[in-house]
Short mmCIF file of C-alpha atoms in Angstrom, two decimals:
data_model
loop_
_atom_site.label_atom_id
_atom_site.label_comp_id
_atom_site.label_asym_id
_atom_site.label_seq_id
_atom_site.Cartn_x
_atom_site.Cartn_y
_atom_site.Cartn_z
CA LYS A 19 0.00 0.00 0.00
CA GLN A 20 2.87 2.40 0.75
CA ALA A 21 4.43 1.77 -2.69
CA ALA A 22 1.06 2.23 -4.39
CA ALA A 23 0.63 5.52 -2.52
CA ALA A 24 4.03 6.69 -3.75
CA VAL A 25 3.15 5.90 -7.38
CA GLY A 26 -0.37 7.28 -7.14
CA GLN A 27 0.69 10.57 -5.54
CA SER A 28 2.32 11.89 -8.73
CA GLN A 29 -0.75 10.92 -10.76
CA LEU A 30 -3.03 12.62 -8.26
CA MET A 31 -0.99 15.82 -8.31
CA HIS A 32 -0.96 15.81 -12.11
CA ALA A 33 -4.76 15.58 -12.10
CA TYR A 34 -5.02 18.44 -9.60
CA ALA A 35 -2.52 20.57 -11.55
CA SER A 36 -4.45 20.03 -14.80
CA ALA A 37 -7.83 20.82 -13.22
CA PHE A 38 -6.67 23.95 -11.40
CA ALA A 39 -4.67 25.21 -14.39
CA LYS A 40 -7.99 25.66 -16.21
CA GLN A 41 -8.79 28.28 -13.56
CA ARG A 42 -5.28 29.81 -13.83
CA LEU A 43 -4.32 28.45 -10.43
CA ASN A 44 -1.20 26.58 -9.41
CA VAL A 45 -1.07 23.76 -6.91
CA ALA A 46 1.44 22.97 -4.21
CA GLN A 47 1.81 19.59 -2.60
CA LEU A 48 2.25 19.17 1.14
CA LEU A 49 2.55 15.66 2.51
CA LEU A 50 2.15 15.71 6.27
CA THR A 51 1.92 13.26 9.11
CA HIS A 52 0.41 13.76 12.54
CA ASN A 53 3.97 13.73 13.88
CA ASP A 54 4.72 16.77 11.70
CA LEU A 55 1.97 18.66 13.48
CA ASP A 56 3.00 17.39 16.92
CA SER A 57 6.59 18.61 16.53
CA ARG A 58 6.90 22.28 17.48
CA THR A 59 9.46 23.02 14.76
CA ARG A 60 7.70 21.12 11.98
CA HIS A 61 4.32 22.54 13.09
CA HIS A 62 5.76 26.05 12.76
CA ASN A 63 7.34 25.23 9.38
CA ALA A 64 4.10 23.76 8.02
CA ARG A 65 2.10 26.79 9.20
CA ASN A 66 4.58 29.22 7.64
CA THR A 67 4.66 27.34 4.34
CA LEU A 68 0.86 27.21 4.12
CA ALA A 69 0.49 30.86 5.11
CA HIS A 70 2.98 31.89 2.43
CA LEU A 71 1.27 29.79 -0.25
CA LEU A 72 -2.18 31.11 0.65
CA ALA A 73 -0.92 34.70 0.71
CA ARG A 74 0.12 34.37 -2.93
CA GLY A 75 -3.55 34.15 -3.90
CA HIS A 76 -3.13 31.89 -6.91
CA VAL A 77 -1.76 28.74 -5.30
CA VAL A 78 -3.98 25.97 -3.93
CA PRO A 79 -2.21 23.79 -1.36
CA ILE A 80 -3.06 20.12 -1.80
CA ILE A 81 -2.52 18.52 1.59
CA ASN A 82 -2.50 14.80 2.12
CA GLU A 83 -1.32 12.36 4.72
CA ASN A 84 2.14 11.15 3.77
CA ASP A 85 1.02 7.58 3.16
CA THR A 86 4.50 6.40 2.27
CA VAL A 87 5.67 6.90 5.86
CA ALA A 88 2.45 7.19 7.90
CA VAL A 89 0.78 3.83 7.48
CA GLU A 90 -1.93 4.52 10.08
CA GLU A 91 -4.01 6.42 7.48
CA LEU A 92 -4.00 3.40 5.19
CA ASN A 93 -5.92 1.60 7.91
CA PHE A 94 -7.94 4.30 9.65
CA GLY A 95 -8.77 7.07 7.15
CA ASP A 96 -7.03 9.87 8.99
CA ASN A 97 -7.16 12.45 6.18
CA ASP A 98 -10.38 13.56 7.87
CA ARG A 99 -8.54 14.18 11.14
CA LEU A 100 -5.64 15.75 9.24
CA SER A 101 -8.07 18.23 7.65
CA ALA A 102 -9.20 19.32 11.12
CA GLU A 103 -5.62 19.56 12.36
CA VAL A 104 -4.64 21.72 9.37
CA ALA A 105 -7.73 23.93 9.87
CA ILE A 106 -6.63 24.41 13.49
CA LEU A 107 -3.02 25.02 12.39
CA LEU A 108 -4.19 27.86 10.15
CA ASP A 109 -6.93 29.13 12.47
CA ALA A 110 -9.34 28.64 9.56
CA ASP A 111 -12.72 30.33 9.40
CA LEU A 112 -14.43 27.14 8.24
CA LEU A 113 -13.70 23.45 7.64
CA ILE A 114 -15.55 21.75 4.79
CA ILE A 115 -15.31 17.97 4.69
CA LEU A 116 -16.48 16.55 1.38
CA THR A 117 -17.76 13.02 1.09
CA SER A 118 -19.83 10.78 -1.17
CA VAL A 119 -23.11 11.51 0.65
CA ASP A 120 -25.02 14.74 1.26
CA GLY A 121 -24.13 14.91 4.97
CA LEU A 122 -24.75 13.12 8.24
CA GLN A 123 -27.92 11.05 8.02
CA ASP A 124 -30.46 10.07 10.65
CA ALA A 125 -31.74 6.50 11.10
CA ARG A 126 -34.19 6.96 8.18
CA GLY A 127 -31.49 8.22 5.81
CA LYS A 128 -32.58 11.87 6.01
CA ILE A 129 -29.83 14.50 6.17
CA ILE A 130 -29.38 16.16 9.55
CA PRO A 131 -28.88 19.84 8.65
CA LEU A 132 -27.54 21.07 12.01
CA VAL A 133 -25.65 19.39 14.82
CA GLN A 134 -24.96 21.25 18.04
CA ASP A 135 -24.52 18.24 20.31
CA PHE A 136 -22.13 15.55 19.09
CA SER A 137 -23.29 13.05 21.69
CA ALA A 138 -26.83 13.27 20.30
CA VAL A 139 -25.72 12.07 16.86
CA SER A 140 -22.78 9.77 17.62
CA GLY A 141 -25.11 6.76 17.80
CA LEU A 142 -26.37 7.45 14.28
CA VAL A 143 -22.97 7.01 12.67
CA ARG A 144 -22.53 3.61 11.13
CA SER A 145 -19.11 2.05 10.83
CA ASP A 146 -19.60 0.98 7.20
CA LYS A 147 -17.77 2.85 4.44
CA GLY A 148 -17.86 3.23 0.71
CA HIS A 149 -15.87 0.75 -1.38
CA VAL A 150 -12.98 3.22 -1.86
CA SER A 151 -13.25 4.89 1.55
CA THR A 152 -11.04 4.20 4.53
CA GLY A 153 -12.57 6.29 7.31
CA GLY A 154 -16.24 6.68 6.55
CA MET A 155 -18.54 9.00 8.48
CA VAL A 156 -17.00 8.01 11.82
CA THR A 157 -13.74 9.83 11.10
CA LYS A 158 -15.56 12.78 9.55
CA LEU A 159 -17.63 13.24 12.70
CA GLN A 160 -14.49 12.97 14.84
CA ALA A 161 -12.75 15.59 12.68
CA ALA A 162 -15.77 17.90 12.91
CA GLN A 163 -15.77 17.56 16.68
CA LEU A 164 -12.05 18.36 16.86
CA ALA A 165 -12.47 21.46 14.69
CA VAL A 166 -15.56 22.73 16.51
CA LYS A 167 -13.81 22.28 19.85
CA ALA A 168 -11.08 24.56 18.47
CA GLY A 169 -13.66 27.17 17.45
CA ILE A 170 -13.88 26.30 13.75
CA PRO A 171 -17.37 25.71 12.34
CA THR A 172 -17.52 22.65 10.10
CA VAL A 173 -19.71 21.38 7.28
CA ILE A 174 -19.91 17.82 5.99
CA ALA A 175 -21.37 17.72 2.48
CA SER A 176 -21.24 15.91 -0.84
CA GLY A 177 -18.15 16.36 -2.95
CA ARG A 178 -20.02 15.11 -5.99
CA LYS A 179 -22.10 18.22 -6.62
CA ALA A 180 -20.70 21.12 -8.61
CA GLY A 181 -20.76 24.50 -6.90
CA LEU A 182 -21.30 23.14 -3.41
CA VAL A 183 -18.15 24.63 -1.89
CA ASN A 184 -19.07 28.09 -3.17
CA ALA A 185 -22.59 27.64 -1.80
CA ILE A 186 -21.27 26.66 1.64
CA VAL A 187 -18.83 29.56 1.76
CA ALA A 188 -21.68 31.89 0.76
CA GLY A 189 -23.63 30.68 3.80
CA GLN A 190 -26.16 28.45 2.08
CA ARG A 191 -27.42 25.55 4.17
CA VAL A 192 -26.33 22.37 2.44
CA GLY A 193 -24.99 19.23 4.05
CA THR A 194 -24.62 19.04 7.82
CA HIS A 195 -23.46 22.12 9.70
CA PHE A 196 -21.59 21.95 12.99
CA PRO A 197 -21.48 25.50 14.41
CA THR A 198 -19.23 26.62 17.22
CA LYS A 199 -20.92 27.46 20.47
#
C-alpha cells in the first residue's frame, strides 16, 4: 500500500494541476503526518509554508497524509482528522469535509442539517464505508468535533455536486453544519 501511494501521488498531483490550471491556479503539494503537526518546529514550518502559499492568492495547497511513511491512514482514514488539524493550524474560518453523501444522516437516511450536540448524533454514525473509503462517516464526525472544539465551524457535504463549496462559503445551508458554540 505504501508503494502504491508513492506511485499514485504523482498521478493525483498531475490531475489536480491540470484541473486547477484551467482556472489559472497553481497547486502545491504538502505531505504531512500527525507527527509533523506534533513537533513544534515542523508545526511552525508547516504553518509558515501554508500561510505563504495562501498569501500568494493563486496557489492551492493540496494537503495529504504522507502515506508512504504514515501507514496509520492506510488503515484508519485519517485524512479527515488531518483536515481538522490543518484547519486548526491555520486558524481557519471554516472546515468543509467533502464526502460521497449529502451529509450526516439520521436512522431513516434523512440529512441532519444542524448538529450542536455531538453526543446526540454519535449513535447514528454507522461504521460501514464506501468501497474506496477508509474512514467513513465516523472519522468525519471525529474531525468535525475536533475542529468545533477549536472554534472552527464545520460542514460535511457531498463532494459530488458542482458549486457546493461556493454555496457553503456563501452561507447556504447544504450538508450538515456543525457550528461553534
